[in-house]
PDB file of C-alpha atoms in Angstrom:
ATOM      1  CA  MET T 146       0.000   0.000   0.000  1.00  0.00           C
ATOM      2  CA  PHE T 147       1.197   3.520  -0.775  1.00  0.00           C
ATOM      3  CA  ASP T 148       1.979   5.561   2.342  1.00  0.00           C
ATOM      4  CA  PHE T 149       1.745   9.296   1.761  1.00  0.00           C
ATOM      5  CA  ASN T 150       3.477  10.064   5.097  1.00  0.00           C
ATOM      6  CA  ILE T 151       6.678   8.313   4.046  1.00  0.00           C
ATOM      7  CA  LEU T 152       6.831  10.418   0.891  1.00  0.00           C
ATOM      8  CA  CYS T 153       6.249  13.618   2.901  1.00  0.00           C
ATOM      9  CA  ASP T 154       8.945  12.637   5.413  1.00  0.00           C
ATOM     10  CA  PHE T 155      11.373  11.969   2.575  1.00  0.00           C
ATOM     11  CA  SER T 156      10.559  15.381   1.108  1.00  0.00           C
ATOM     12  CA  ARG T 157      11.190  17.166   4.399  1.00  0.00           C
ATOM     13  CA  ASN T 158      14.332  15.188   5.303  1.00  0.00           C
ATOM     14  CA  HIS T 159      16.011  15.893   1.973  1.00  0.00           C
ATOM     15  CA  CYS T 160      14.793  19.461   1.512  1.00  0.00           C
ATOM     16  CA  VAL T 161      18.115  21.023   0.543  1.00  0.00           C
ATOM     17  CA  ALA T 162      18.890  18.383  -2.075  1.00  0.00           C
ATOM     18  CA  ILE T 163      15.375  18.507  -3.512  1.00  0.00           C
ATOM     19  CA  CYS T 164      15.410  22.301  -3.754  1.00  0.00           C
ATOM     20  CA  ALA T 165      18.938  22.282  -5.207  1.00  0.00           C
ATOM     21  CA  ILE T 166      17.623  20.154  -8.080  1.00  0.00           C
ATOM     22  CA  LEU T 167      14.121  21.569  -8.532  1.00  0.00           C
ATOM     23  CA  VAL T 168      14.877  25.305  -8.572  1.00  0.00           C
ATOM     24  CA  PRO T 169      17.364  25.208 -11.485  1.00  0.00           C
ATOM     25  CA  ALA T 170      15.270  22.565 -13.264  1.00  0.00           C
ATOM     26  CA  ASN T 171      12.182  24.778 -13.060  1.00  0.00           C
ATOM     27  CA  LEU T 172      14.039  27.833 -14.289  1.00  0.00           C
ATOM     28  CA  LEU T 173      15.907  26.133 -17.133  1.00  0.00           C
ATOM     29  CA  LEU T 174      12.999  24.057 -18.442  1.00  0.00           C
ATOM     30  CA  THR T 175      10.617  27.010 -18.330  1.00  0.00           C
ATOM     31  CA  LEU T 176      13.213  29.148 -20.101  1.00  0.00           C
ATOM     32  CA  GLN T 177      13.454  26.455 -22.766  1.00  0.00           C
ATOM     33  CA  THR T 178       9.676  26.582 -23.216  1.00  0.00           C
ATOM     34  CA  ILE T 179       9.774  30.369 -23.547  1.00  0.00           C
ATOM     35  CA  ILE T 180      12.579  30.204 -26.107  1.00  0.00           C
ATOM     36  CA  PHE T 181      10.769  27.515 -28.137  1.00  0.00           C
ATOM     37  CA  THR T 182       7.624  29.659 -28.145  1.00  0.00           C
ATOM     38  CA  VAL T 183       9.358  32.917 -29.085  1.00  0.00           C
ATOM     39  CA  ILE T 184      11.521  31.404 -31.821  1.00  0.00           C
ATOM     40  CA  GLY T 185       8.481  29.739 -33.349  1.00  0.00           C
ATOM     41  CA  TYR T 186       9.122  26.039 -32.983  1.00  0.00           C
ATOM     42  CA  PRO T 187       6.268  23.748 -34.058  1.00  0.00           C
ATOM     43  CA  GLN T 188       3.361  23.425 -31.663  1.00  0.00           C
ATOM     44  CA  VAL T 189       4.135  19.783 -30.904  1.00  0.00           C
ATOM     45  CA  GLN T 190       7.639  20.586 -29.671  1.00  0.00           C
ATOM     46  CA  VAL T 191       6.474  23.550 -27.602  1.00  0.00           C
ATOM     47  CA  ARG T 192       3.795  21.433 -25.939  1.00  0.00           C
ATOM     48  CA  LYS T 193       6.265  18.648 -25.196  1.00  0.00           C
ATOM     49  CA  ALA T 194       8.716  21.126 -23.679  1.00  0.00           C
ATOM     50  CA  ALA T 195       5.953  22.728 -21.618  1.00  0.00           C
ATOM     51  CA  LEU T 196       4.670  19.402 -20.348  1.00  0.00           C
ATOM     52  CA  VAL T 197       8.179  18.319 -19.339  1.00  0.00           C
ATOM     53  CA  ALA T 198       8.678  21.682 -17.613  1.00  0.00           C
ATOM     54  CA  CYS T 199       5.458  21.201 -15.626  1.00  0.00           C
ATOM     55  CA  ILE T 200       6.825  18.094 -13.897  1.00  0.00           C
ATOM     56  CA  PRO T 201       9.409  19.801 -11.635  1.00  0.00           C
ATOM     57  CA  ALA T 202       6.939  22.611 -10.924  1.00  0.00           C
ATOM     58  CA  LEU T 203       4.326  20.131  -9.716  1.00  0.00           C
ATOM     59  CA  VAL T 204       6.931  18.276  -7.661  1.00  0.00           C
ATOM     60  CA  MET T 205       7.952  21.581  -6.069  1.00  0.00           C
ATOM     61  CA  LEU T 206       4.327  22.340  -5.230  1.00  0.00           C
ATOM     62  CA  PHE T 207       4.074  18.970  -3.508  1.00  0.00           C
ATOM     63  CA  HIS T 208       7.342  19.613  -1.672  1.00  0.00           C
ATOM     64  CA  VAL T 209       6.111  22.980  -0.390  1.00  0.00           C
ATOM     65  CA  TYR T 210       2.770  21.447   0.543  1.00  0.00           C
ATOM     66  CA  SER T 211       4.557  18.809   2.639  1.00  0.00           C
ATOM     67  CA  TRP T 212       6.083  21.644   4.687  1.00  0.00           C
ATOM     68  CA  LEU T 213       2.801  23.511   4.973  1.00  0.00           C
ATOM     69  CA  MET T 214       1.096  20.338   6.246  1.00  0.00           C
ATOM     70  CA  ILE T 215       3.229  20.372   9.386  1.00  0.00           C
ATOM     71  CA  GLY T 216       2.849  24.105   9.908  1.00  0.00           C
ATOM     72  CA  VAL T 217       6.134  25.474   8.606  1.00  0.00           C
ATOM     73  CA  VAL T 218       5.288  28.902   7.229  1.00  0.00           C
ATOM     74  CA  MET T 219       8.411  30.860   6.349  1.00  0.00           C
ATOM     75  CA  ALA T 220       9.681  33.008   3.501  1.00  0.00           C
ATOM     76  CA  PRO T 221      11.242  30.076   1.563  1.00  0.00           C
ATOM     77  CA  THR T 222       7.914  28.266   1.438  1.00  0.00           C
ATOM     78  CA  TYR T 223       6.223  31.282  -0.134  1.00  0.00           C
ATOM     79  CA  ILE T 224       9.148  31.927  -2.488  1.00  0.00           C
ATOM     80  CA  LEU T 225       9.234  28.329  -3.713  1.00  0.00           C
ATOM     81  CA  PHE T 226       5.448  28.225  -4.039  1.00  0.00           C
ATOM     82  CA  THR T 227       5.506  31.433  -6.094  1.00  0.00           C
ATOM     83  CA  LEU T 228       8.321  30.127  -8.296  1.00  0.00           C
ATOM     84  CA  ALA T 229       6.416  26.916  -9.007  1.00  0.00           C
ATOM     85  CA  ALA T 230       3.180  28.804  -9.685  1.00  0.00           C
ATOM     86  CA  VAL T 231       4.886  31.240 -12.079  1.00  0.00           C
ATOM     87  CA  CYS T 232       6.609  28.404 -13.943  1.00  0.00           C
ATOM     88  CA  LEU T 233       3.324  26.505 -14.239  1.00  0.00           C
ATOM     89  CA  SER T 234       1.508  29.593 -15.515  1.00  0.00           C
ATOM     90  CA  ILE T 235       4.171  30.309 -18.118  1.00  0.00           C
ATOM     91  CA  ASN T 236       4.051  26.715 -19.334  1.00  0.00           C
ATOM     92  CA  PHE T 237       0.249  26.712 -19.513  1.00  0.00           C
ATOM     93  CA  TRP T 238       0.442  30.011 -21.407  1.00  0.00           C
ATOM     94  CA  ALA T 239       2.884  28.459 -23.880  1.00  0.00           C
ATOM     95  CA  ILE T 240       0.556  25.500 -24.416  1.00  0.00           C
ATOM     96  CA  ASN T 241      -2.414  27.785 -25.090  1.00  0.00           C
ATOM     97  CA  TYR T 242      -0.447  30.390 -27.053  1.00  0.00           C
ATOM     98  CA  TYR T 243      -0.588  28.492 -30.323  1.00  0.00           C
ATOM     99  CA  SER T 244      -4.314  27.826 -30.104  1.00  0.00           C
ATOM    100  CA  ARG T 245      -4.976  31.571 -29.683  1.00  0.00           C
ATOM    101  CA  LEU T 246      -2.513  32.363 -32.476  1.00  0.00           C
ATOM    102  CA  VAL T 247      -4.282  29.989 -34.866  1.00  0.00           C
ATOM    103  CA  TYR T 248      -7.700  31.519 -34.103  1.00  0.00           C
ATOM    104  CA  SER T 249      -6.421  35.057 -34.546  1.00  0.00           C
ATOM    105  CA  ARG T 250      -4.999  34.298 -38.017  1.00  0.00           C
ATOM    106  CA  GLU T 251      -8.261  32.849 -39.370  1.00  0.00           C
TER     107      GLU T 251
END
């Protein structure tokens, strides 16, 4: 059986290592999505890049939530939550950008 508490404990015990991987991954993968969108790569490649970039953002949201569950409310939790939310919004924008672009050209 899957135990959610073990996963949350792992997340809190290895916080520095998780954040050291997730913060640059979020920034670099979201930057890649932005570059693909601005340069004009095909829609399929932009969507793939955006979907891959959403994975570390969602993992970071879970990581922050595991801290909020035990009552840790500090500046890093809000900063990491904001970073993940901004990266998710940019990636969702990139996914929807082409659909709006196609409708505006018709």
